[in-house]
Coordinates of C-alpha atoms and ligand atoms in Angstrom, one line a residue:
M1 CA 131.6 18.9 24.6
K2 CA 129.4 15.5 25.2
H3 CA 127.2 15.7 22.0
C4 CA 130.2 15.6 19.9
G5 CA 131.0 12.0 20.7
L6 CA 127.4 11.2 20.0
S7 CA 127.8 12.0 16.4
T8 CA 127.3 9.0 15.2
L9 CA 124.6 7.6 16.7
L10 CA 122.4 11.0 15.9
G11 CA 123.4 10.3 12.6
I12 CA 121.8 7.5 12.6
L13 CA 118.8 8.7 14.4
S14 CA 117.9 12.2 12.6
V15 CA 116.0 12.2 10.0
T16 CA 117.7 15.4 8.6
R17 CA 115.6 17.4 6.2
V18 CA 118.3 19.5 4.8
T19 CA 121.4 17.6 5.0
S20 CA 124.0 20.5 4.0
S21 CA 124.1 24.2 5.3
V22 CA 127.7 24.7 3.6
K23 CA 126.4 27.3 1.5
E24 CA 126.3 29.2 4.8
D25 CA 129.9 29.9 4.7
S26 CA 131.9 32.9 5.7
R27 CA 130.7 35.3 2.5
Y28 CA 127.1 34.5 3.8
W29 CA 127.6 35.9 7.1
K30 CA 129.2 38.9 5.9
K31 CA 126.6 39.7 3.7
L32 CA 123.9 39.3 6.1
G33 CA 125.6 41.0 8.7
E34 CA 126.3 44.0 6.3
D35 CA 122.3 43.9 5.0
S36 CA 121.6 43.7 8.7
I37 CA 123.0 46.9 9.5
K38 CA 121.8 48.5 6.6
D39 CA 118.4 47.6 7.6
A40 CA 118.9 48.8 11.3
L41 CA 120.2 51.9 10.0
R42 CA 117.0 52.8 8.5
E43 CA 115.0 55.2 10.1
D44 CA 111.4 53.4 11.1
K45 CA 109.8 56.5 13.4
N46 CA 106.4 56.2 12.4
E47 CA 104.5 59.1 14.3
N48 CA 101.4 59.2 12.4
L49 CA 98.0 59.2 13.9
A50 CA 96.9 55.7 13.9
K51 CA 92.9 55.2 12.5
N52 CA 93.1 51.3 13.4
V53 CA 94.8 48.7 15.7
I54 CA 94.5 45.1 15.4
L55 CA 96.1 43.1 18.5
F56 CA 97.1 39.6 18.2
V57 CA 97.4 37.4 21.2
G58 CA 99.1 34.1 20.7
D59 CA 97.3 32.2 24.1
G60 CA 100.6 30.8 25.4
M61 CA 102.9 31.7 22.9
G62 CA 106.3 32.5 24.7
L63 CA 109.4 33.0 23.1
S64 CA 110.2 29.2 22.9
T65 CA 107.0 28.7 21.1
I66 CA 107.8 31.3 18.7
V67 CA 111.1 29.6 17.9
A68 CA 109.6 26.2 17.6
G69 CA 107.2 27.7 15.7
R70 CA 109.3 29.4 13.3
I71 CA 111.2 26.3 12.7
F72 CA 108.3 24.1 11.9
K73 CA 106.7 26.7 9.6
G74 CA 110.2 26.5 7.8
Q75 CA 110.5 22.7 7.7
M76 CA 106.6 22.8 6.4
Q77 CA 107.9 24.5 3.5
G78 CA 110.7 22.3 2.9
H79 CA 113.1 24.2 4.3
S80 CA 115.7 23.3 7.4
G81 CA 114.2 25.8 9.2
E82 CA 115.7 27.7 11.8
E83 CA 117.1 30.7 9.3
G84 CA 113.4 31.4 8.9
Y85 CA 111.0 34.2 10.5
L86 CA 107.3 34.4 11.2
S87 CA 105.7 37.0 9.4
F88 CA 105.7 39.4 12.8
E89 CA 109.4 38.4 13.5
K90 CA 110.4 41.1 10.6
F91 CA 108.6 44.0 12.7
K92 CA 111.2 46.9 13.6
H93 CA 109.8 46.8 17.2
V94 CA 110.4 44.6 19.9
G95 CA 110.2 44.5 23.5
L96 CA 109.8 42.0 26.3
L97 CA 106.6 42.3 28.8
K98 CA 106.3 41.1 32.3
T99 CA 103.3 39.2 33.0
Y100 CA 102.8 38.4 36.6
N101 CA 99.1 39.0 38.0
V102 CA 99.1 41.0 40.8
D103 CA 98.7 38.2 43.3
R104 CA 100.7 35.4 41.2
Q105 CA 104.1 35.0 40.2
V106 CA 103.3 33.0 37.2
P107 CA 99.8 34.0 36.2
D108 CA 96.6 33.1 34.0
S109 CA 95.1 34.5 31.0
A110 CA 92.5 36.4 32.4
G111 CA 94.5 38.6 34.8
T112 CA 96.8 38.8 32.1
A113 CA 94.6 39.7 29.0
T114 CA 92.9 42.2 31.9
A115 CA 96.5 43.7 31.8
L116 CA 96.9 43.8 27.8
F117 CA 93.4 45.2 27.1
S118 CA 92.9 48.0 30.0
G119 CA 96.6 48.9 31.4
I120 CA 95.5 47.7 34.6
K121 CA 97.1 44.3 36.0
G122 CA 94.2 41.9 37.9
N123 CA 94.2 39.0 39.9
Y124 CA 94.7 35.3 38.8
Y125 CA 91.5 34.1 37.6
A126 CA 89.8 37.1 37.5
V127 CA 88.1 38.7 34.5
G128 CA 88.2 42.7 33.9
L129 CA 88.6 43.5 37.4
D130 CA 91.8 45.4 39.2
A131 CA 93.3 43.8 42.3
T132 CA 90.6 44.8 44.8
S133 CA 88.2 41.7 43.2
V134 CA 87.6 38.9 45.6
Y135 CA 88.4 35.8 44.1
N136 CA 84.8 34.0 43.4
V137 CA 82.5 36.2 45.5
C138 CA 80.0 38.0 44.0
Q139 CA 79.9 41.4 45.4
P140 CA 78.3 43.5 43.0
N141 CA 79.6 46.8 44.9
V142 CA 83.0 45.5 44.4
T143 CA 82.5 44.5 40.5
K144 CA 81.5 48.1 39.9
T145 CA 84.5 50.0 41.6
A146 CA 87.1 47.3 40.8
G147 CA 85.8 46.9 37.1
V148 CA 88.2 48.2 33.9
R149 CA 87.5 50.0 31.1
T150 CA 89.6 48.3 27.8
L151 CA 90.5 48.9 24.8
I152 CA 87.0 48.1 23.6
D153 CA 85.3 50.6 25.8
W154 CA 87.9 53.3 24.5
A155 CA 87.4 52.4 20.7
I156 CA 83.7 53.0 21.3
E157 CA 84.0 55.9 22.9
A158 CA 86.0 57.6 20.1
G159 CA 83.4 56.3 17.5
K160 CA 85.6 53.4 16.1
S161 CA 84.1 49.8 15.2
T162 CA 85.4 47.3 17.5
G163 CA 86.3 43.2 16.9
M164 CA 87.0 40.2 18.6
V165 CA 88.1 37.0 16.9
T166 CA 89.4 33.9 18.7
T167 CA 89.6 30.2 18.2
T168 CA 88.3 29.6 21.7
R169 CA 84.6 30.4 23.4
L170 CA 84.3 33.8 23.1
T171 CA 83.6 33.8 27.0
H172 CA 86.8 32.3 27.6
A173 CA 89.2 34.1 30.1
T174 CA 91.2 36.1 27.3
P175 CA 88.7 37.4 25.3
A176 CA 86.0 38.0 28.1
S177 CA 88.5 40.2 29.6
S178 CA 88.2 42.6 27.0
Y179 CA 84.4 42.9 27.8
A180 CA 83.2 41.3 31.3
H181 CA 83.7 41.9 34.5
C182 CA 84.0 38.4 36.8
P183 CA 85.3 37.4 39.7
H184 CA 86.0 34.0 38.4
R185 CA 86.8 33.3 34.7
D186 CA 84.9 30.1 34.7
W187 CA 81.4 31.7 35.1
E188 CA 80.8 31.4 31.6
C189 CA 77.1 30.3 31.9
D190 CA 74.7 31.0 34.7
T191 CA 75.2 27.3 36.1
K192 CA 78.8 28.1 36.9
I193 CA 78.3 30.9 39.5
P194 CA 78.4 28.7 42.4
E195 CA 75.2 28.1 44.5
T196 CA 76.1 30.4 47.3
E197 CA 76.8 33.3 45.1
R198 CA 73.6 33.2 42.5
G199 CA 70.8 35.8 43.2
K200 CA 73.7 38.4 44.5
G201 CA 73.5 40.5 41.5
C202 CA 76.4 38.8 39.4
K203 CA 76.1 37.7 35.7
D204 CA 77.4 34.9 33.8
I205 CA 80.1 35.8 31.1
A206 CA 77.5 35.1 28.3
S207 CA 74.8 37.2 29.4
Q208 CA 77.2 40.2 29.9
M209 CA 78.3 39.7 26.4
V210 CA 75.0 39.8 24.9
E211 CA 73.3 42.3 27.3
D212 CA 75.8 44.9 28.7
E213 CA 78.2 47.5 27.3
P214 CA 80.4 47.3 25.7
G215 CA 80.1 43.6 24.6
R216 CA 76.6 44.1 22.9
S217 CA 78.2 46.8 21.1
I218 CA 81.3 44.8 19.8
N219 CA 80.5 44.7 16.0
V220 CA 82.4 41.7 14.9
L221 CA 82.2 38.6 17.6
L222 CA 83.6 35.4 15.9
G223 CA 84.6 32.4 17.6
G224 CA 83.3 29.4 19.6
G225 CA 80.9 28.6 22.5
E226 CA 77.4 28.2 21.1
Q227 CA 76.8 26.0 24.4
V228 CA 77.5 28.8 26.6
F229 CA 75.1 30.5 24.9
V230 CA 72.0 28.7 24.2
A231 CA 70.1 26.7 26.9
G232 CA 69.3 22.9 25.8
I233 CA 72.6 22.5 24.2
N234 CA 75.1 19.8 26.0
K235 CA 77.5 18.6 23.3
T236 CA 80.5 19.3 25.2
S237 CA 81.6 19.1 29.2
V238 CA 81.7 22.9 28.9
C239 CA 78.8 24.3 31.3
T240 CA 75.3 24.5 30.0
R241 CA 72.8 27.2 30.4
G242 CA 69.9 26.6 33.4
D243 CA 68.0 30.1 32.5
G244 CA 66.7 29.2 29.3
K245 CA 68.4 31.9 27.5
N246 CA 69.2 32.1 23.8
L247 CA 71.5 34.5 23.8
P248 CA 72.1 34.9 20.0
F249 CA 68.4 35.3 19.7
Q250 CA 68.3 38.2 22.2
W251 CA 71.3 39.6 20.2
M252 CA 69.6 39.9 17.1
K253 CA 66.4 40.8 18.8
W254 CA 68.1 44.0 20.5
H255 CA 70.2 44.9 17.0
N256 CA 66.9 45.0 15.4
S257 CA 65.3 47.4 18.1
Q258 CA 68.0 49.8 17.6
N259 CA 68.1 49.3 13.6
R260 CA 71.7 48.0 13.6
T261 CA 72.3 45.7 10.5
N262 CA 73.3 42.3 12.2
A263 CA 74.0 38.8 10.7
F264 CA 74.4 35.6 13.1
V265 CA 76.1 32.8 11.7
K266 CA 77.3 29.4 12.5
N267 CA 79.6 27.9 10.0
K268 CA 82.1 29.0 7.2
A269 CA 79.7 29.3 4.1
Q270 CA 77.6 31.7 6.3
L271 CA 80.2 34.3 7.2
M272 CA 81.5 34.2 4.1
E273 CA 78.4 35.7 2.7
V274 CA 77.7 38.0 5.1
P275 CA 77.5 41.2 2.9
D276 CA 80.0 43.8 3.8
N277 CA 77.6 46.5 4.5
I278 CA 76.5 44.8 7.9
N279 CA 77.6 46.5 10.7
H280 CA 77.8 43.5 13.3
V281 CA 78.1 40.2 13.2
L282 CA 78.4 37.2 15.6
G283 CA 79.5 34.1 14.7
L284 CA 79.7 30.7 17.0
F285 CA 81.2 27.8 15.0
A286 CA 81.5 25.2 17.7
P287 CA 79.4 24.1 21.0
S288 CA 82.8 24.7 22.8
H289 CA 86.2 25.8 21.6
M290 CA 86.8 25.8 17.8
P291 CA 88.9 22.9 16.5
Y292 CA 92.3 22.7 16.1
D293 CA 93.4 24.5 12.7
K294 CA 94.3 20.5 11.3
D295 CA 91.4 19.2 12.8
R296 CA 88.4 21.5 11.1
D297 CA 85.8 20.6 8.7
T298 CA 87.3 22.8 5.8
S299 CA 84.2 22.4 3.6
V300 CA 81.6 25.5 3.3
N301 CA 79.6 23.8 6.4
G302 CA 82.6 23.4 8.4
E303 CA 84.4 25.8 10.8
P304 CA 86.5 28.6 8.9
S305 CA 90.1 29.0 9.9
L306 CA 91.3 32.2 12.2
E307 CA 92.9 33.9 9.0
E308 CA 89.2 33.8 7.3
M309 CA 87.9 35.0 9.9
T310 CA 90.5 38.3 10.9
T311 CA 89.5 39.0 7.1
K312 CA 86.3 39.1 7.3
A313 CA 86.4 40.7 10.5
I314 CA 88.7 43.4 8.6
Q315 CA 86.4 44.2 5.8
I316 CA 83.2 45.0 7.9
L317 CA 85.3 47.2 10.4
S318 CA 87.2 49.1 7.7
K319 CA 84.1 50.5 6.7
N320 CA 84.0 53.1 9.4
T321 CA 86.2 56.2 8.2
K322 CA 86.8 56.7 12.1
G323 CA 89.0 53.5 12.2
Y324 CA 88.5 50.7 14.0
V325 CA 90.2 48.0 16.7
L326 CA 90.0 44.8 16.6
L327 CA 91.3 41.9 19.0
V328 CA 92.3 38.4 17.3
E329 CA 93.4 35.5 19.8
G330 CA 95.5 32.6 18.4
G331 CA 93.5 30.9 21.5
R332 CA 94.7 27.2 21.3
I333 CA 98.2 27.4 21.4
D334 CA 97.8 27.2 25.0
H335 CA 95.3 24.6 24.9
A336 CA 97.6 22.2 23.0
H337 CA 100.7 23.1 25.4
H338 CA 98.6 22.3 28.4
D339 CA 97.8 18.7 27.1
N340 CA 101.8 18.8 25.7
L341 CA 100.9 18.1 22.2
A342 CA 103.7 20.1 21.1
K343 CA 103.1 19.2 17.6
I344 CA 99.5 20.8 17.6
A345 CA 100.7 23.8 19.4
M346 CA 103.4 24.5 16.4
E347 CA 100.7 24.2 13.9
E348 CA 98.1 26.5 16.3
V349 CA 101.4 28.7 15.5
A350 CA 101.4 28.3 11.9
A351 CA 97.8 29.2 11.5
F352 CA 98.1 32.4 13.9
D353 CA 101.0 33.7 11.6
A354 CA 98.7 32.9 8.7
A355 CA 96.0 35.6 10.3
I356 CA 98.8 38.0 11.1
Q357 CA 100.2 37.5 7.3
K358 CA 96.6 38.3 6.0
A359 CA 96.0 41.1 8.0
L360 CA 99.4 42.8 7.1
A361 CA 98.3 42.5 3.5
M362 CA 95.1 44.1 4.3
T363 CA 96.2 47.5 5.7
K364 CA 98.4 49.8 5.7
R365 CA 101.3 50.4 7.8
S366 CA 100.8 54.6 7.7
D367 CA 98.0 53.9 9.3
T368 CA 97.3 50.6 11.4
L369 CA 99.3 49.8 14.4
I370 CA 99.5 45.7 14.2
V371 CA 100.8 44.7 17.6
V372 CA 101.9 40.8 18.1
T373 CA 102.1 39.3 21.5
A374 CA 101.1 36.6 24.3
D375 CA 99.7 36.8 27.2
H376 CA 102.1 34.3 28.8
S377 CA 104.2 31.7 28.2
H378 CA 104.4 27.7 29.0
A379 CA 107.3 25.3 31.0
F380 CA 108.1 24.5 27.4
T381 CA 111.7 24.1 26.4
I382 CA 113.7 23.5 23.1
N383 CA 116.6 21.1 24.2
G384 CA 119.2 18.8 23.5
Y385 CA 121.9 19.2 20.7
P386 CA 119.5 18.3 17.6
K387 CA 121.2 18.6 13.8
R388 CA 120.4 21.3 11.9
G389 CA 116.9 20.7 10.1
N390 CA 116.0 17.9 12.5
P391 CA 112.5 17.6 12.6
I392 CA 111.4 19.9 15.5
E393 CA 108.7 17.9 16.8
G394 CA 110.6 14.9 17.0
V395 CA 113.5 13.1 18.9
G396 CA 116.5 15.6 18.9
D397 CA 119.1 14.1 20.8
V398 CA 120.2 10.9 22.8
T399 CA 121.7 10.7 26.2
P400 CA 125.4 9.1 26.1
E401 CA 123.8 6.0 27.4
G402 CA 121.9 5.7 23.8
F403 CA 118.6 6.8 25.5
A404 CA 116.3 9.1 23.1
Y405 CA 114.6 12.1 23.9
E406 CA 112.4 15.0 22.3
T407 CA 113.8 18.3 21.5
L408 CA 110.3 19.8 22.5
S409 CA 109.9 19.4 25.9
Y410 CA 108.1 20.2 29.2
I411 CA 108.8 20.4 32.8
N412 CA 105.1 19.2 33.7
G413 CA 102.3 17.9 32.6
P414 CA 100.2 14.3 31.1
G415 CA 103.3 13.3 28.8
Y416 CA 104.9 12.0 31.9
N417 CA 103.1 9.1 32.1
Y418 CA 103.4 8.4 28.3
H419 CA 107.2 8.3 28.6
R420 CA 107.5 6.1 31.9
I421 CA 107.5 2.4 31.1
D422 CA 104.7 1.6 33.3
S423 CA 102.7 4.2 31.5
A424 CA 99.3 3.1 33.5
D425 CA 100.7 3.9 37.1
G426 CA 101.8 7.5 36.7
I427 CA 104.3 7.3 39.6
N428 CA 105.9 3.7 39.8
R429 CA 108.7 4.7 42.6
T430 CA 110.0 1.0 42.5
S431 CA 111.4 1.1 38.8
T432 CA 114.3 3.1 40.0
L433 CA 116.7 1.9 37.2
K434 CA 114.5 1.8 33.9
T435 CA 112.1 4.7 35.0
W436 CA 111.7 6.1 30.9
K437 CA 110.8 4.5 27.7
N438 CA 113.1 4.9 25.0
L439 CA 111.6 6.5 22.2
N440 CA 111.1 5.2 19.3
L441 CA 112.0 7.7 16.6
T442 CA 109.9 7.0 13.7
E443 CA 106.6 6.6 16.0
N444 CA 107.5 9.8 17.5
A445 CA 108.2 11.8 14.5
K446 CA 104.9 11.7 13.0
G447 CA 102.8 11.3 16.3
R448 CA 100.8 14.9 16.3
S449 CA 98.5 13.3 19.4
V450 CA 101.7 12.2 21.0
P451 CA 102.5 13.7 24.1
H452 CA 106.0 15.0 24.5
M453 CA 108.0 14.6 27.5
A454 CA 107.5 16.0 30.9
G455 CA 109.4 15.9 34.4
F456 CA 106.5 15.3 36.8
W457 CA 102.7 14.5 36.3
M458 CA 100.1 16.8 36.4
D459 CA 96.6 16.8 34.7
S460 CA 97.2 19.9 32.5
E461 CA 100.6 21.6 32.1
T462 CA 101.2 24.7 33.8
H463 CA 102.0 28.4 32.5
G464 CA 105.7 29.6 32.6
G465 CA 106.3 32.7 34.3
E466 CA 109.2 34.2 32.0
D467 CA 108.5 37.7 30.1
V468 CA 107.0 37.6 26.7
P469 CA 108.2 39.0 23.5
V470 CA 106.1 42.0 22.0
Y471 CA 106.0 43.0 18.3
A472 CA 104.9 46.1 16.5
S473 CA 104.5 47.9 13.1
G474 CA 102.7 51.3 12.2
P475 CA 102.1 54.4 14.2
M476 CA 103.9 54.5 17.5
A477 CA 105.3 51.1 17.0
H478 CA 108.5 52.6 18.2
L479 CA 107.0 52.8 21.6
I480 CA 107.3 49.6 21.9
H481 CA 111.1 49.6 22.7
G482 CA 112.4 47.5 25.8
V483 CA 111.3 45.6 28.9
H484 CA 108.0 46.8 29.7
E485 CA 104.7 45.7 32.4
Q486 CA 102.2 44.0 30.0
T487 CA 100.0 47.2 30.9
H488 CA 102.4 49.3 28.5
V489 CA 100.5 47.7 25.4
P490 CA 97.0 49.4 25.6
Y491 CA 98.7 52.7 26.6
T492 CA 100.7 52.3 23.5
I493 CA 97.6 51.4 21.4
A494 CA 95.6 54.5 23.0
Y495 CA 98.7 56.8 22.7
S496 CA 98.5 55.8 18.7
L497 CA 94.7 56.0 18.1
C498 CA 94.3 59.0 20.9
I499 CA 91.9 57.1 22.5
G500 CA 91.0 56.2 26.3
P501 CA 93.8 57.9 28.8
Y502 CA 94.8 59.7 25.5
F503 CA 91.2 60.6 24.2
Q504 CA 91.3 64.0 22.4
D505 CA 94.4 65.0 24.3
C506 CA 97.3 63.0 22.7
R507 CA 99.3 64.7 20.1
G508 CA 97.0 67.6 19.1
P509 CA 98.0 69.2 15.8
S510 CA 101.7 68.1 16.3
P511 CA 102.8 64.4 16.0
K512 CA 104.9 64.7 19.2
P513 CA 103.8 64.9 22.7
S514 CA 104.1 68.5 24.2
S515 CA 107.1 69.6 26.3
S516 CA 105.0 70.0 29.2
T517 CA 103.3 66.8 29.1
V518 CA 107.1 65.3 29.0
I519 CA 108.4 67.6 32.0
N520 CA 105.1 66.5 33.9
I521 CA 105.8 62.9 33.5
S522 CA 109.3 63.2 34.5
V523 CA 108.5 65.2 37.4
V524 CA 105.8 62.4 38.5
A525 CA 108.4 59.8 37.7
V526 CA 110.8 61.5 40.3
I527 CA 108.4 62.2 43.2
I528 CA 107.2 58.2 42.9
S529 CA 110.7 57.3 43.0
T530 CA 111.7 59.5 45.7
V531 CA 108.3 57.9 47.8
V532 CA 109.7 54.5 47.0
S533 CA 112.8 54.8 48.1
L534 CA 111.9 56.5 51.5
R535 CA 109.9 53.6 52.0
L536 CA 112.6 51.0 51.4
F537 CA 115.1 52.7 53.3
Ligands
LIG601 C1 80.1 45.7 49.5 O1 79.1 45.0 50.2 C2 79.2 44.1 50.8 C3 77.8 43.2 51.4 O2 76.7 44.2 51.2 C4 80.1 44.5 52.2 O3 80.2 43.6 53.2 C5 81.3 45.3 51.4 O4 81.8 45.6 52.6 C6 81.1 45.8 50.4 N1 82.4 46.4 49.8 C7 82.9 47.8 49.6 C8 84.2 47.9 49.0 O5 81.8 48.6 49.5
LIG602 C1 75.2 17.0 29.8 O1 75.9 15.8 29.5 C2 76.5 15.1 30.6 C3 77.1 14.0 30.0 O2 76.1 13.2 29.3 C4 75.0 14.7 31.7 O3 76.0 14.4 32.7 C5 75.1 16.3 32.7 O4 73.9 15.8 33.1 C6 74.3 17.0 31.1 N1 73.7 18.2 31.9 C7 72.2 18.7 31.5 C8 72.2 20.1 32.5 O5 71.5 18.2 30.7
LIG603 C1 64.3 52.7 14.1 O1 63.2 52.7 13.1 C2 62.2 52.6 13.3 C3 61.6 53.2 11.8 O2 62.1 54.2 11.3 C4 61.8 54.3 14.3 O3 60.9 54.4 14.6 C5 62.8 53.9 15.5 O4 63.1 55.1 16.4 C6 64.4 53.5 15.4 N1 65.0 53.2 16.6 C7 65.8 53.5 17.0 C8 66.6 53.1 18.2 O5 66.7 54.2 16.1
LIG604 C1 107.0 -0.4 38.1 O1 108.4 -0.8 37.0 C2 108.7 -2.0 37.3 C3 110.0 -2.1 36.5 O2 109.4 -1.2 35.0 C4 107.7 -3.1 37.4 O3 108.5 -4.3 37.0 C5 106.7 -2.8 38.0 O4 105.3 -4.1 38.2 C6 105.9 -1.6 38.1 N1 105.0 -1.2 39.5 C7 103.6 -1.3 39.1 C8 102.7 -1.3 40.3 O5 103.0 -1.8 38.2
LIG605 C1 109.6 2.0 15.7 O1 108.4 1.9 15.0 C2 107.8 1.4 13.7 C3 106.4 1.5 13.5 O2 105.7 0.9 14.3 C4 108.7 0.0 13.6 O3 108.5 -0.5 12.4 C5 109.9 0.3 13.9 O4 110.5 -1.5 14.0 C6 110.5 0.6 15.5 N1 111.6 0.6 15.6 C7 112.6 0.5 16.8 C8 113.5 0.7 16.7 O5 111.8 -0.1 18.0
LIG606 C1 101.7 70.1 34.2 O1 100.3 70.1 33.3 C2 99.6 71.0 33.4 C3 98.3 70.6 32.9 O2 98.4 70.2 31.6 C4 100.1 72.3 33.2 O3 98.9 73.4 33.7 C5 101.5 72.5 33.9 O4 102.0 73.6 33.4 C6 102.5 71.4 33.6 N1 103.3 71.8 34.8 C7 104.8 71.7 34.3 C8 105.6 71.9 35.1 O5 104.9 71.4 32.8
LIG607 ZN1 96.6 28.3 30.0

């Protein structure tokens, strides 16, 4: 109701990219409706045994981020945007994942990545450990019993090749949870282990990746973080090594001792030149995280894009006749959100989408399961009543009092100060009447480094706790079908490949689970629910 009265004001303010949508008349929607039913009726139950799996994780890519990213992508291509789709939004099998950590309602990435990669939910900040882990305390006996096995372990056990590609440091919470076991995600270098916990037998994450299984056996490791792997580098605020190790050198030396062909690369040209017959590649393209996609040095001496890294990884991994498991993280959607930089978050979604599109073009639906999801969401929303085609990153609406505000907003974060009239003082409690700046549309719509509105100040915006969507295509994709725990994803992947919990005990010669397995599962389910109800009442 209210917004109707504002139409004149909105008309002045909105820089509408597509002015008319009259072609979307009733005939348009009738055709779309019928086509969509035809498509839905087409059977899509691929029960093949998968050879390969690629799991794409958009860090922090909740549903509002996906929708904003979809509109942003369309607008970059000159369209209105709302009517478009990201590459994975055309997948037929979609579900929702519950992302809480065992000890937190709203999770962090270490706990959620552990759930996504191992099928076991863990605690906040704990990398590759179950809920018996103790926060920030080094207890090797606990690490041993709490340590989880992941998709990487299962794939290696089945003779498959493995890869991890990310835009963050390779030791950051999400990638680390696929190979490391650590009671605090910040233990990326030896100097980050608290002094009280040193010398008790716990290893930093970078050392675990290079010295321990399964990290050192991962075939393709591409991302950032050189500073945490090599002593003597101190270019960014991330931790430095105190033990003098040069882990990439150690990595090459060990692979040579195993007669494994290997290459250590540091820029785009070197990555592109790695011959496909090399079986082990380590790429460290930045001292800390890789730059945001739009900030990359795109020259040959610069950083490869997520799409380029994914392409190279698939080329190297697909040599294995037994197949591969590749994990790809669009890791910096999350970082842009933490700084309330909504436009950069959209750019990162677009770069992530491009990598998925390339992977789809390089693989076959008959033998490769592709799963796209997020580890968790953000405190991020799409609000107001912006006109169709309004620039998604800009001012979307004005209040009845004539106050302009952005479509993309946060409930907390550093954007609070930017939007205060008195921006120097985060909390000016005396300015009760005029608290907020009225945004200048022109200025705001173009500023990718301008933080968006946040309702209260936080140095770093928080995650969000609602479910995240999961999209799947390929063998057994239909097992993604409803509201699931996040741990459903690695089980689906394991089942499609017959690895890990289903190693050599999957579907046998028939593509379906044997009926006795089904009965056994239902018997167990009945027992569990009986026990639960007895306890409850
Ligand atoms: C692990 O070792 C510590 C110290 O030796 C001991 O206090 C603790 O009870 C042990 N925990 C388990 C689960 O064995
Ligand atoms: C790294 O650089 C920072 C900033 O220049 C400095 O404060 C810190 O002491 C340096 N750390 C080491 C280990 O050299
Ligand atoms: C590597 O190759 C060398 C020379 O052929 C051989 O002596 C050695 O045993 C091999 N090492 C491994 C771990 O296979
Ligand atoms: C708070 O805001 C008011 C109104 O904008 C301003 O006059 C005042 O100087 C601010 N207070 C401080 C401490 O800056
Ligand atoms: C918005 O900013 C632009 C560029 O700084 C300026 O030219 C314009 O006058 C401003 N508009 C308003 C309404 O303040
Ligand atoms: C449950 O599974 C076991 C082992 O596979 C099998 O021996 C048993 O017959 C099954 N039970 C039922 C009720 O199907
Ligand atoms: Zn985060």
